[in-house]
Every structure is written in structure tokens, then in C-alpha cells.
Amino acid sequence: MSAFDIQLPAPQTRARERANRQFAAELRRRPGRWAVYPWPTRHPHSTKHRLRNGMSAAFGPGFEAEVREGVVYIRYNPVAPADLIA
């Protein structure tokens, strides 16, 4: 076997991404209500940053995150489009 005949392994799936998408959908159904982020985290402020800035695939614009006593809280808070603000 030569070095150029190697098969690329299948990508590993991220099971958490699917659960996060379901969690994000539930938050969208309840805008403005805080919930505890369901995953343990060693670095809550880094998790907050990733959630706030859309660095996690499931959470995008409109999500807010805060840390209180080492616990990450998240909510969906949709912003009104600028053209509708009087």
C-alpha cells in the first residue's frame, strides 16, 4: 500500500449539535425566557462568549448568554428589524 492509497476516515459526528439544535428550537418557542445551558462546562465564560457570538452551530443571532455563579444561562431574545422601530 502506498502513502497515496489511504482512505480518509469518515467524519465523526457531533451528537451534541443535534441536541443543541433541539434546545435552541425550544428557546425560540419561548422568547425572552432564561434557561440553564444543559451541558457541563469547565469554562463558563468561554461558553458564554461562544453562544453570544454564534460560534456554536445551533445558536445564532438573537441568543443571549450570561454567567451567574459559574452557571451558564441562555435565552432567545429576537430583535425587532430596524425598519419597524418608530
PDB file of N, CA, C and O in Angstrom:
ATOM      1  N   MET A   1       0.845  -1.179   0.000  1.00  0.00           N
ATOM      2  CA  MET A   1       0.000   0.000   0.000  1.00  0.00           C
ATOM      3  C   MET A   1       0.890   1.242   0.000  1.00  0.00           C
ATOM      4  O   MET A   1       1.793   1.368   0.804  1.00  0.00           O
ATOM      5  N   SER A   2       0.610   2.157  -0.880  1.00  0.00           N
ATOM      6  CA  SER A   2       1.408   3.384  -0.925  1.00  0.00           C
ATOM      7  C   SER A   2       0.765   4.457  -0.039  1.00  0.00           C
ATOM      8  O   SER A   2      -0.384   4.345   0.370  1.00  0.00           O
ATOM      9  N   ALA A   3       1.507   5.480   0.207  1.00  0.00           N
ATOM     10  CA  ALA A   3       1.021   6.576   1.057  1.00  0.00           C
ATOM     11  C   ALA A   3      -0.146   7.315   0.413  1.00  0.00           C
ATOM     12  O   ALA A   3      -0.891   8.004   1.088  1.00  0.00           O
ATOM     13  N   PHE A   4      -0.341   7.137  -0.916  1.00  0.00           N
ATOM     14  CA  PHE A   4      -1.399   7.853  -1.613  1.00  0.00           C
ATOM     15  C   PHE A   4      -2.666   7.026  -1.790  1.00  0.00           C
ATOM     16  O   PHE A   4      -3.627   7.496  -2.365  1.00  0.00           O
ATOM     17  N   ASP A   5      -2.691   5.805  -1.289  1.00  0.00           N
ATOM     18  CA  ASP A   5      -3.862   4.943  -1.420  1.00  0.00           C
ATOM     19  C   ASP A   5      -4.662   4.839  -0.125  1.00  0.00           C
ATOM     20  O   ASP A   5      -5.505   3.978   0.026  1.00  0.00           O
ATOM     21  N   ILE A   6      -4.404   5.719   0.806  1.00  0.00           N
ATOM     22  CA  ILE A   6      -5.077   5.669   2.097  1.00  0.00           C
ATOM     23  C   ILE A   6      -6.473   6.275   1.983  1.00  0.00           C
ATOM     24  O   ILE A   6      -6.652   7.341   1.394  1.00  0.00           O
ATOM     25  N   GLN A   7      -7.451   5.591   2.549  1.00  0.00           N
ATOM     26  CA  GLN A   7      -8.822   6.095   2.583  1.00  0.00           C
ATOM     27  C   GLN A   7      -8.972   7.081   3.736  1.00  0.00           C
ATOM     28  O   GLN A   7      -8.501   6.824   4.843  1.00  0.00           O
ATOM     29  N   LEU A   8      -9.635   8.169   3.489  1.00  0.00           N
ATOM     30  CA  LEU A   8      -9.912   9.147   4.534  1.00  0.00           C
ATOM     31  C   LEU A   8     -10.990   8.586   5.456  1.00  0.00           C
ATOM     32  O   LEU A   8     -12.030   8.119   4.977  1.00  0.00           O
ATOM     33  N   PRO A   9     -10.786   8.591   6.766  1.00  0.00           N
ATOM     34  CA  PRO A   9     -11.804   8.067   7.673  1.00  0.00           C
ATOM     35  C   PRO A   9     -13.084   8.906   7.609  1.00  0.00           C
ATOM     36  O   PRO A   9     -13.039  10.098   7.298  1.00  0.00           O
ATOM     37  N   ALA A  10     -14.193   8.291   7.915  1.00  0.00           N
ATOM     38  CA  ALA A  10     -15.470   9.009   7.942  1.00  0.00           C
ATOM     39  C   ALA A  10     -15.415  10.079   9.026  1.00  0.00           C
ATOM     40  O   ALA A  10     -14.785   9.880  10.066  1.00  0.00           O
ATOM     41  N   PRO A  11     -16.051  11.235   8.796  1.00  0.00           N
ATOM     42  CA  PRO A  11     -16.034  12.276   9.820  1.00  0.00           C
ATOM     43  C   PRO A  11     -16.798  11.821  11.059  1.00  0.00           C
ATOM     44  O   PRO A  11     -17.779  11.093  10.949  1.00  0.00           O
ATOM     45  N   GLN A  12     -16.308  12.253  12.197  1.00  0.00           N
ATOM     46  CA  GLN A  12     -17.016  11.932  13.429  1.00  0.00           C
ATOM     47  C   GLN A  12     -18.180  12.899  13.582  1.00  0.00           C
ATOM     48  O   GLN A  12     -18.020  14.102  13.390  1.00  0.00           O
ATOM     49  N   THR A  13     -19.317  12.367  13.920  1.00  0.00           N
ATOM     50  CA  THR A  13     -20.483  13.230  14.104  1.00  0.00           C
ATOM     51  C   THR A  13     -20.437  13.834  15.496  1.00  0.00           C
ATOM     52  O   THR A  13     -19.822  13.291  16.404  1.00  0.00           O
ATOM     53  N   ARG A  14     -21.100  14.922  15.635  1.00  0.00           N
ATOM     54  CA  ARG A  14     -21.147  15.598  16.924  1.00  0.00           C
ATOM     55  C   ARG A  14     -22.574  15.483  17.442  1.00  0.00           C
ATOM     56  O   ARG A  14     -23.445  16.252  17.060  1.00  0.00           O
ATOM     57  N   ALA A  15     -22.807  14.506  18.294  1.00  0.00           N
ATOM     58  CA  ALA A  15     -24.143  14.247  18.813  1.00  0.00           C
ATOM     59  C   ALA A  15     -24.695  15.458  19.550  1.00  0.00           C
ATOM     60  O   ALA A  15     -25.896  15.700  19.547  1.00  0.00           O
ATOM     61  N   ARG A  16     -23.845  16.228  20.171  1.00  0.00           N
ATOM     62  CA  ARG A  16     -24.314  17.394  20.920  1.00  0.00           C
ATOM     63  C   ARG A  16     -24.945  18.433  19.999  1.00  0.00           C
ATOM     64  O   ARG A  16     -25.849  19.151  20.402  1.00  0.00           O
ATOM     65  N   GLU A  17     -24.477  18.518  18.763  1.00  0.00           N
ATOM     66  CA  GLU A  17     -25.023  19.513  17.839  1.00  0.00           C
ATOM     67  C   GLU A  17     -26.515  19.295  17.617  1.00  0.00           C
ATOM     68  O   GLU A  17     -27.293  20.242  17.618  1.00  0.00           O
ATOM     69  N   ARG A  18     -26.923  18.054  17.465  1.00  0.00           N
ATOM     70  CA  ARG A  18     -28.344  17.758  17.264  1.00  0.00           C
ATOM     71  C   ARG A  18     -29.151  18.143  18.506  1.00  0.00           C
ATOM     72  O   ARG A  18     -30.206  18.770  18.405  1.00  0.00           O
ATOM     73  N   ALA A  19     -28.642  17.796  19.675  1.00  0.00           N
ATOM     74  CA  ALA A  19     -29.324  18.155  20.922  1.00  0.00           C
ATOM     75  C   ALA A  19     -29.363  19.675  21.096  1.00  0.00           C
ATOM     76  O   ALA A  19     -30.368  20.226  21.542  1.00  0.00           O
ATOM     77  N   ASN A  20     -28.278  20.361  20.720  1.00  0.00           N
ATOM     78  CA  ASN A  20     -28.263  21.820  20.806  1.00  0.00           C
ATOM     79  C   ASN A  20     -29.285  22.445  19.874  1.00  0.00           C
ATOM     80  O   ASN A  20     -29.915  23.443  20.216  1.00  0.00           O
ATOM     81  N   ARG A  21     -29.449  21.886  18.690  1.00  0.00           N
ATOM     82  CA  ARG A  21     -30.453  22.417  17.753  1.00  0.00           C
ATOM     83  C   ARG A  21     -31.861  22.261  18.327  1.00  0.00           C
ATOM     84  O   ARG A  21     -32.691  23.153  18.197  1.00  0.00           O
ATOM     85  N   GLN A  22     -32.127  21.144  18.975  1.00  0.00           N
ATOM     86  CA  GLN A  22     -33.427  20.943  19.612  1.00  0.00           C
ATOM     87  C   GLN A  22     -33.616  21.924  20.771  1.00  0.00           C
ATOM     88  O   GLN A  22     -34.694  22.493  20.947  1.00  0.00           O
ATOM     89  N   PHE A  23     -32.563  22.110  21.565  1.00  0.00           N
ATOM     90  CA  PHE A  23     -32.620  23.050  22.684  1.00  0.00           C
ATOM     91  C   PHE A  23     -32.837  24.473  22.167  1.00  0.00           C
ATOM     92  O   PHE A  23     -33.659  25.228  22.702  1.00  0.00           O
ATOM     93  N   ALA A  24     -32.130  24.861  21.104  1.00  0.00           N
ATOM     94  CA  ALA A  24     -32.281  26.191  20.519  1.00  0.00           C
ATOM     95  C   ALA A  24     -33.698  26.384  19.978  1.00  0.00           C
ATOM     96  O   ALA A  24     -34.286  27.462  20.129  1.00  0.00           O
ATOM     97  N   ALA A  25     -34.267  25.351  19.375  1.00  0.00           N
ATOM     98  CA  ALA A  25     -35.641  25.441  18.867  1.00  0.00           C
ATOM     99  C   ALA A  25     -36.621  25.661  20.018  1.00  0.00           C
ATOM    100  O   ALA A  25     -37.573  26.446  19.896  1.00  0.00           O
ATOM    101  N   GLU A  26     -36.391  24.991  21.128  1.00  0.00           N
ATOM    102  CA  GLU A  26     -37.250  25.174  22.299  1.00  0.00           C
ATOM    103  C   GLU A  26     -37.129  26.604  22.839  1.00  0.00           C
ATOM    104  O   GLU A  26     -38.126  27.222  23.201  1.00  0.00           O
ATOM    105  N   LEU A  27     -35.922  27.150  22.865  1.00  0.00           N
ATOM    106  CA  LEU A  27     -35.737  28.534  23.305  1.00  0.00           C
ATOM    107  C   LEU A  27     -36.434  29.508  22.366  1.00  0.00           C
ATOM    108  O   LEU A  27     -37.008  30.509  22.813  1.00  0.00           O
ATOM    109  N   ARG A  28     -36.411  29.230  21.068  1.00  0.00           N
ATOM    110  CA  ARG A  28     -37.098  30.106  20.104  1.00  0.00           C
ATOM    111  C   ARG A  28     -38.611  30.093  20.317  1.00  0.00           C
ATOM    112  O   ARG A  28     -39.282  31.083  20.051  1.00  0.00           O
ATOM    113  N   ARG A  29     -39.131  28.965  20.789  1.00  0.00           N
ATOM    114  CA  ARG A  29     -40.572  28.887  21.066  1.00  0.00           C
ATOM    115  C   ARG A  29     -40.945  29.652  22.332  1.00  0.00           C
ATOM    116  O   ARG A  29     -42.114  29.938  22.555  1.00  0.00           O
ATOM    117  N   ARG A  30     -39.944  29.995  23.144  1.00  0.00           N
ATOM    118  CA  ARG A  30     -40.172  30.719  24.394  1.00  0.00           C
ATOM    119  C   ARG A  30     -39.248  31.931  24.469  1.00  0.00           C
ATOM    120  O   ARG A  30     -38.360  31.995  25.323  1.00  0.00           O
ATOM    121  N   PRO A  31     -39.417  32.892  23.573  1.00  0.00           N
ATOM    122  CA  PRO A  31     -38.502  34.035  23.552  1.00  0.00           C
ATOM    123  C   PRO A  31     -38.538  34.809  24.869  1.00  0.00           C
ATOM    124  O   PRO A  31     -39.584  34.956  25.499  1.00  0.00           O
ATOM    125  N   GLY A  32     -37.362  35.274  25.267  1.00  0.00           N
ATOM    126  CA  GLY A  32     -37.238  36.091  26.458  1.00  0.00           C
ATOM    127  C   GLY A  32     -37.122  35.321  27.761  1.00  0.00           C
ATOM    128  O   GLY A  32     -36.863  35.907  28.801  1.00  0.00           O
ATOM    129  N   ARG A  33     -37.276  34.007  27.744  1.00  0.00           N
ATOM    130  CA  ARG A  33     -37.207  33.206  28.970  1.00  0.00           C
ATOM    131  C   ARG A  33     -35.830  32.565  29.091  1.00  0.00           C
ATOM    132  O   ARG A  33     -35.348  31.932  28.157  1.00  0.00           O
ATOM    133  N   TRP A  34     -35.223  32.725  30.259  1.00  0.00           N
ATOM    134  CA  TRP A  34     -33.892  32.178  30.509  1.00  0.00           C
ATOM    135  C   TRP A  34     -33.975  30.689  30.797  1.00  0.00           C
ATOM    136  O   TRP A  34     -34.939  30.211  31.394  1.00  0.00           O
ATOM    137  N   ALA A  35     -32.938  29.968  30.390  1.00  0.00           N
ATOM    138  CA  ALA A  35     -32.813  28.539  30.675  1.00  0.00           C
ATOM    139  C   ALA A  35     -31.348  28.248  30.991  1.00  0.00           C
ATOM    140  O   ALA A  35     -30.450  28.955  30.535  1.00  0.00           O
ATOM    141  N   VAL A  36     -31.118  27.217  31.761  1.00  0.00           N
ATOM    142  CA  VAL A  36     -29.748  26.791  32.063  1.00  0.00           C
ATOM    143  C   VAL A  36     -29.216  26.030  30.860  1.00  0.00           C
ATOM    144  O   VAL A  36     -29.888  25.150  30.314  1.00  0.00           O
ATOM    145  N   TYR A  37     -28.022  26.385  30.427  1.00  0.00           N
ATOM    146  CA  TYR A  37     -27.372  25.654  29.336  1.00  0.00           C
ATOM    147  C   TYR A  37     -27.198  24.208  29.790  1.00  0.00           C
ATOM    148  O   TYR A  37     -26.661  23.958  30.870  1.00  0.00           O
ATOM    149  N   PRO A  38     -27.670  23.235  29.010  1.00  0.00           N
ATOM    150  CA  PRO A  38     -27.771  21.859  29.500  1.00  0.00           C
ATOM    151  C   PRO A  38     -26.483  21.044  29.557  1.00  0.00           C
ATOM    152  O   PRO A  38     -26.526  19.886  29.959  1.00  0.00           O
ATOM    153  N   TRP A  39     -25.364  21.623  29.193  1.00  0.00           N
ATOM    154  CA  TRP A  39     -24.124  20.860  29.182  1.00  0.00           C
ATOM    155  C   TRP A  39     -23.170  21.381  30.234  1.00  0.00           C
ATOM    156  O   TRP A  39     -23.031  22.586  30.413  1.00  0.00           O
ATOM    157  N   PRO A  40     -22.464  20.487  30.920  1.00  0.00           N
ATOM    158  CA  PRO A  40     -21.450  20.964  31.868  1.00  0.00           C
ATOM    159  C   PRO A  40     -20.308  21.642  31.109  1.00  0.00           C
ATOM    160  O   PRO A  40     -20.002  21.275  29.984  1.00  0.00           O
ATOM    161  N   THR A  41     -19.735  22.632  31.732  1.00  0.00           N
ATOM    162  CA  THR A  41     -18.645  23.348  31.084  1.00  0.00           C
ATOM    163  C   THR A  41     -17.582  23.701  32.118  1.00  0.00           C
ATOM    164  O   THR A  41     -17.907  24.101  33.232  1.00  0.00           O
ATOM    165  N   ARG A  42     -16.341  23.534  31.741  1.00  0.00           N
ATOM    166  CA  ARG A  42     -15.235  23.891  32.639  1.00  0.00           C
ATOM    167  C   ARG A  42     -14.949  25.379  32.600  1.00  0.00           C
ATOM    168  O   ARG A  42     -14.381  25.935  33.527  1.00  0.00           O
ATOM    169  N   HIS A  43     -15.316  26.008  31.492  1.00  0.00           N
ATOM    170  CA  HIS A  43     -15.019  27.424  31.286  1.00  0.00           C
ATOM    171  C   HIS A  43     -16.312  28.156  30.915  1.00  0.00           C
ATOM    172  O   HIS A  43     -16.565  28.423  29.735  1.00  0.00           O
ATOM    173  N   PRO A  44     -17.132  28.495  31.904  1.00  0.00           N
ATOM    174  CA  PRO A  44     -18.436  29.087  31.601  1.00  0.00           C
ATOM    175  C   PRO A  44     -18.354  30.400  30.820  1.00  0.00           C
ATOM    176  O   PRO A  44     -19.201  30.655  29.959  1.00  0.00           O
ATOM    177  N   HIS A  45     -17.342  31.223  31.080  1.00  0.00           N
ATOM    178  CA  HIS A  45     -17.264  32.498  30.359  1.00  0.00           C
ATOM    179  C   HIS A  45     -16.898  32.281  28.888  1.00  0.00           C
ATOM    180  O   HIS A  45     -17.367  33.020  28.020  1.00  0.00           O
ATOM    181  N   SER A  46     -16.101  31.265  28.601  1.00  0.00           N
ATOM    182  CA  SER A  46     -15.810  30.929  27.205  1.00  0.00           C
ATOM    183  C   SER A  46     -17.065  30.404  26.513  1.00  0.00           C
ATOM    184  O   SER A  46     -17.325  30.736  25.351  1.00  0.00           O
ATOM    185  N   THR A  47     -17.834  29.607  27.230  1.00  0.00           N
ATOM    186  CA  THR A  47     -19.090  29.090  26.671  1.00  0.00           C
ATOM    187  C   THR A  47     -20.029  30.247  26.387  1.00  0.00           C
ATOM    188  O   THR A  47     -20.652  30.312  25.327  1.00  0.00           O
ATOM    189  N   LYS A  48     -20.124  31.184  27.321  1.00  0.00           N
ATOM    190  CA  LYS A  48     -20.965  32.369  27.120  1.00  0.00           C
ATOM    191  C   LYS A  48     -20.541  33.112  25.857  1.00  0.00           C
ATOM    192  O   LYS A  48     -21.381  33.474  25.023  1.00  0.00           O
ATOM    193  N   HIS A  49     -19.259  33.317  25.701  1.00  0.00           N
ATOM    194  CA  HIS A  49     -18.739  34.018  24.526  1.00  0.00           C
ATOM    195  C   HIS A  49     -19.117  33.285  23.231  1.00  0.00           C
ATOM    196  O   HIS A  49     -19.569  33.898  22.269  1.00  0.00           O
ATOM    197  N   ARG A  50     -18.950  31.959  23.219  1.00  0.00           N
ATOM    198  CA  ARG A  50     -19.259  31.177  22.023  1.00  0.00           C
ATOM    199  C   ARG A  50     -20.743  31.244  21.691  1.00  0.00           C
ATOM    200  O   ARG A  50     -21.126  31.337  20.527  1.00  0.00           O
ATOM    201  N   LEU A  51     -21.599  31.205  22.700  1.00  0.00           N
ATOM    202  CA  LEU A  51     -23.038  31.263  22.475  1.00  0.00           C
ATOM    203  C   LEU A  51     -23.466  32.638  21.993  1.00  0.00           C
ATOM    204  O   LEU A  51     -24.272  32.756  21.066  1.00  0.00           O
ATOM    205  N   ARG A  52     -22.949  33.675  22.610  1.00  0.00           N
ATOM    206  CA  ARG A  52     -23.317  35.050  22.241  1.00  0.00           C
ATOM    207  C   ARG A  52     -22.888  35.413  20.826  1.00  0.00           C
ATOM    208  O   ARG A  52     -23.546  36.183  20.147  1.00  0.00           O
ATOM    209  N   ASN A  53     -21.764  34.880  20.405  1.00  0.00           N
ATOM    210  CA  ASN A  53     -21.206  35.269  19.106  1.00  0.00           C
ATOM    211  C   ASN A  53     -21.515  34.290  17.991  1.00  0.00           C
ATOM    212  O   ASN A  53     -20.912  34.360  16.920  1.00  0.00           O
ATOM    213  N   GLY A  54     -22.434  33.366  18.232  1.00  0.00           N
ATOM    214  CA  GLY A  54     -22.846  32.438  17.182  1.00  0.00           C
ATOM    215  C   GLY A  54     -21.763  31.463  16.779  1.00  0.00           C
ATOM    216  O   GLY A  54     -21.769  30.957  15.664  1.00  0.00           O
ATOM    217  N   MET A  55     -20.828  31.177  17.676  1.00  0.00           N
ATOM    218  CA  MET A  55     -19.747  30.257  17.352  1.00  0.00           C
ATOM    219  C   MET A  55     -20.161  28.799  17.536  1.00  0.00           C
ATOM    220  O   MET A  55     -19.401  27.900  17.211  1.00  0.00           O
ATOM    221  N   SER A  56     -21.341  28.583  18.054  1.00  0.00           N
ATOM    222  CA  SER A  56     -21.909  27.245  18.161  1.00  0.00           C
ATOM    223  C   SER A  56     -22.958  27.141  17.062  1.00  0.00           C
ATOM    224  O   SER A  56     -23.801  28.034  16.914  1.00  0.00           O
ATOM    225  N   ALA A  57     -22.919  26.081  16.299  1.00  0.00           N
ATOM    226  CA  ALA A  57     -23.752  25.962  15.096  1.00  0.00           C
ATOM    227  C   ALA A  57     -25.243  26.142  15.366  1.00  0.00           C
ATOM    228  O   ALA A  57     -25.962  26.696  14.541  1.00  0.00           O
ATOM    229  N   ALA A  58     -25.726  25.700  16.504  1.00  0.00           N
ATOM    230  CA  ALA A  58     -27.162  25.740  16.770  1.00  0.00           C
ATOM    231  C   ALA A  58     -27.660  27.126  17.164  1.00  0.00           C
ATOM    232  O   ALA A  58     -28.825  27.448  16.982  1.00  0.00           O
ATOM    233  N   PHE A  59     -26.788  27.937  17.730  1.00  0.00           N
ATOM    234  CA  PHE A  59     -27.192  29.233  18.263  1.00  0.00           C
ATOM    235  C   PHE A  59     -26.654  30.337  17.379  1.00  0.00           C
ATOM    236  O   PHE A  59     -25.469  30.414  17.117  1.00  0.00           O
ATOM    237  N   GLY A  60     -27.518  31.204  16.939  1.00  0.00           N
ATOM    238  CA  GLY A  60     -27.113  32.281  16.047  1.00  0.00           C
ATOM    239  C   GLY A  60     -27.608  33.615  16.567  1.00  0.00           C
ATOM    240  O   GLY A  60     -27.729  33.818  17.775  1.00  0.00           O
ATOM    241  N   PRO A  61     -27.957  34.505  15.674  1.00  0.00           N
ATOM    242  CA  PRO A  61     -28.435  35.834  16.074  1.00  0.00           C
ATOM    243  C   PRO A  61     -29.659  35.735  16.974  1.00  0.00           C
ATOM    244  O   PRO A  61     -30.534  34.895  16.780  1.00  0.00           O
ATOM    245  N   GLY A  62     -29.680  36.599  17.956  1.00  0.00           N
ATOM    246  CA  GLY A  62     -30.819  36.661  18.856  1.00  0.00           C
ATOM    247  C   GLY A  62     -30.625  35.922  20.166  1.00  0.00           C
ATOM    248  O   GLY A  62     -31.421  36.064  21.082  1.00  0.00           O
ATOM    249  N   PHE A  63     -29.554  35.146  20.284  1.00  0.00           N
ATOM    250  CA  PHE A  63     -29.316  34.418  21.531  1.00  0.00           C
ATOM    251  C   PHE A  63     -28.419  35.239  22.445  1.00  0.00           C
ATOM    252  O   PHE A  63     -27.447  35.834  22.007  1.00  0.00           O
ATOM    253  N   GLU A  64     -28.791  35.261  23.716  1.00  0.00           N
ATOM    254  CA  GLU A  64     -28.006  35.941  24.741  1.00  0.00           C
ATOM    255  C   GLU A  64     -27.575  34.902  25.762  1.00  0.00           C
ATOM    256  O   GLU A  64     -28.298  33.945  26.017  1.00  0.00           O
ATOM    257  N   ALA A  65     -26.418  35.106  26.352  1.00  0.00           N
ATOM    258  CA  ALA A  65     -25.921  34.193  27.384  1.00  0.00           C
ATOM    259  C   ALA A  65     -25.322  35.014  28.511  1.00  0.00           C
ATOM    260  O   ALA A  65     -24.734  36.070  28.276  1.00  0.00           O
ATOM    261  N   GLU A  66     -25.486  34.532  29.720  1.00  0.00           N
ATOM    262  CA  GLU A  66     -24.929  35.160  30.914  1.00  0.00           C
ATOM    263  C   GLU A  66     -24.394  34.069  31.833  1.00  0.00           C
ATOM    264  O   GLU A  66     -24.844  32.921  31.760  1.00  0.00           O
ATOM    265  N   VAL A  67     -23.470  34.431  32.695  1.00  0.00           N
ATOM    266  CA  VAL A  67     -22.923  33.502  33.689  1.00  0.00           C
ATOM    267  C   VAL A  67     -23.242  34.057  35.065  1.00  0.00           C
ATOM    268  O   VAL A  67     -22.988  35.230  35.344  1.00  0.00           O
ATOM    269  N   ARG A  68     -23.814  33.204  35.894  1.00  0.00           N
ATOM    270  CA  ARG A  68     -24.079  33.553  37.287  1.00  0.00           C
ATOM    271  C   ARG A  68     -23.608  32.399  38.160  1.00  0.00           C
ATOM    272  O   ARG A  68     -24.074  31.276  38.003  1.00  0.00           O
ATOM    273  N   GLU A  69     -22.656  32.680  39.047  1.00  0.00           N
ATOM    274  CA  GLU A  69     -22.112  31.684  39.966  1.00  0.00           C
ATOM    275  C   GLU A  69     -21.632  30.426  39.237  1.00  0.00           C
ATOM    276  O   GLU A  69     -21.876  29.305  39.663  1.00  0.00           O
ATOM    277  N   GLY A  70     -20.992  30.623  38.091  1.00  0.00           N
ATOM    278  CA  GLY A  70     -20.425  29.519  37.327  1.00  0.00           C
ATOM    279  C   GLY A  70     -21.412  28.743  36.472  1.00  0.00           C
ATOM    280  O   GLY A  70     -21.051  27.754  35.848  1.00  0.00           O
ATOM    281  N   VAL A  71     -22.653  29.196  36.428  1.00  0.00           N
ATOM    282  CA  VAL A  71     -23.692  28.528  35.636  1.00  0.00           C
ATOM    283  C   VAL A  71     -23.996  29.392  34.418  1.00  0.00           C
ATOM    284  O   VAL A  71     -24.171  30.611  34.534  1.00  0.00           O
ATOM    285  N   VAL A  72     -24.081  28.758  33.247  1.00  0.00           N
ATOM    286  CA  VAL A  72     -24.375  29.471  32.005  1.00  0.00           C
ATOM    287  C   VAL A  72     -25.883  29.459  31.780  1.00  0.00           C
ATOM    288  O   VAL A  72     -26.519  28.406  31.788  1.00  0.00           O
ATOM    289  N   TYR A  73     -26.450  30.649  31.585  1.00  0.00           N
ATOM    290  CA  TYR A  73     -27.867  30.812  31.271  1.00  0.00           C
ATOM    291  C   TYR A  73     -27.956  31.352  29.853  1.00  0.00           C
ATOM    292  O   TYR A  73     -27.129  32.153  29.425  1.00  0.00           O
ATOM    293  N   ILE A  74     -28.974  30.931  29.147  1.00  0.00           N
ATOM    294  CA  ILE A  74     -29.143  31.355  27.757  1.00  0.00           C
ATOM    295  C   ILE A  74     -30.613  31.627  27.488  1.00  0.00           C
ATOM    296  O   ILE A  74     -31.492  31.003  28.085  1.00  0.00           O
ATOM    297  N   ARG A  75     -30.872  32.585  26.598  1.00  0.00           N
ATOM    298  CA  ARG A  75     -32.246  32.857  26.168  1.00  0.00           C
ATOM    299  C   ARG A  75     -32.223  33.335  24.727  1.00  0.00           C
ATOM    300  O   ARG A  75     -31.198  33.793  24.215  1.00  0.00           O
ATOM    301  N   TYR A  76     -33.380  33.231  24.106  1.00  0.00           N
ATOM    302  CA  TYR A  76     -33.559  33.762  22.761  1.00  0.00           C
ATOM    303  C   TYR A  76     -34.317  35.064  22.907  1.00  0.00           C
ATOM    304  O   TYR A  76     -35.392  35.114  23.505  1.00  0.00           O
ATOM    305  N   ASN A  77     -33.746  36.134  22.402  1.00  0.00           N
ATOM    306  CA  ASN A  77     -34.344  37.449  22.506  1.00  0.00           C
ATOM    307  C   ASN A  77     -34.302  38.096  21.124  1.00  0.00           C
ATOM    308  O   ASN A  77     -33.371  38.820  20.799  1.00  0.00           O
ATOM    309  N   PRO A  78     -35.320  37.814  20.307  1.00  0.00           N
ATOM    310  CA  PRO A  78     -35.290  38.348  18.940  1.00  0.00           C
ATOM    311  C   PRO A  78     -35.341  39.875  18.948  1.00  0.00           C
ATOM    312  O   PRO A  78     -36.036  40.485  19.751  1.00  0.00           O
ATOM    313  N   VAL A  79     -34.607  40.456  18.061  1.00  0.00           N
ATOM    314  CA  VAL A  79     -34.545  41.906  17.941  1.00  0.00           C
ATOM    315  C   VAL A  79     -35.470  42.334  16.814  1.00  0.00           C
ATOM    316  O   VAL A  79     -35.465  41.732  15.736  1.00  0.00           O
ATOM    317  N   ALA A  80     -36.224  43.374  17.056  1.00  0.00           N
ATOM    318  CA  ALA A  80     -37.121  43.885  16.019  1.00  0.00           C
ATOM    319  C   ALA A  80     -36.292  44.440  14.866  1.00  0.00           C
ATOM    320  O   ALA A  80     -35.265  45.082  15.082  1.00  0.00           O
ATOM    321  N   PRO A  81     -36.706  44.185  13.629  1.00  0.00           N
ATOM    322  CA  PRO A  81     -35.982  44.760  12.487  1.00  0.00           C
ATOM    323  C   PRO A  81     -35.924  46.276  12.586  1.00  0.00           C
ATOM    324  O   PRO A  81     -36.874  46.918  13.043  1.00  0.00           O
ATOM    325  N   ALA A  82     -34.817  46.855  12.193  1.00  0.00           N
ATOM    326  CA  ALA A  82     -34.592  48.300  12.335  1.00  0.00           C
ATOM    327  C   ALA A  82     -35.659  49.123  11.622  1.00  0.00           C
ATOM    328  O   ALA A  82     -36.020  50.199  12.067  1.00  0.00           O
ATOM    329  N   ASP A  83     -36.198  48.625  10.504  1.00  0.00           N
ATOM    330  CA  ASP A  83     -37.161  49.426   9.751  1.00  0.00           C
ATOM    331  C   ASP A  83     -38.542  49.464  10.426  1.00  0.00           C
ATOM    332  O   ASP A  83     -39.394  50.233  10.051  1.00  0.00           O
ATOM    333  N   LEU A  84     -38.764  48.640  11.444  1.00  0.00           N
ATOM    334  CA  LEU A  84     -40.049  48.639  12.146  1.00  0.00           C
ATOM    335  C   LEU A  84     -40.026  49.482  13.412  1.00  0.00           C
ATOM    336  O   LEU A  84     -41.052  49.721  14.029  1.00  0.00           O
ATOM    337  N   ILE A  85     -38.846  49.964  13.791  1.00  0.00           N
ATOM    338  CA  ILE A  85     -38.726  50.761  15.002  1.00  0.00           C
ATOM    339  C   ILE A  85     -39.120  52.197  14.671  1.00  0.00           C
ATOM    340  O   ILE A  85     -38.607  52.798  13.749  1.00  0.00           O
ATOM    341  N   ALA A  86     -40.025  52.731  15.471  1.00  0.00           N
ATOM    342  CA  ALA A  86     -40.521  54.102  15.205  1.00  0.00           C
ATOM    343  C   ALA A  86     -39.657  55.119  15.889  1.00  0.00           C
ATOM    344  O   ALA A  86     -39.066  54.923  16.881  1.00  0.00           O
TER     345      ALA A  86
END
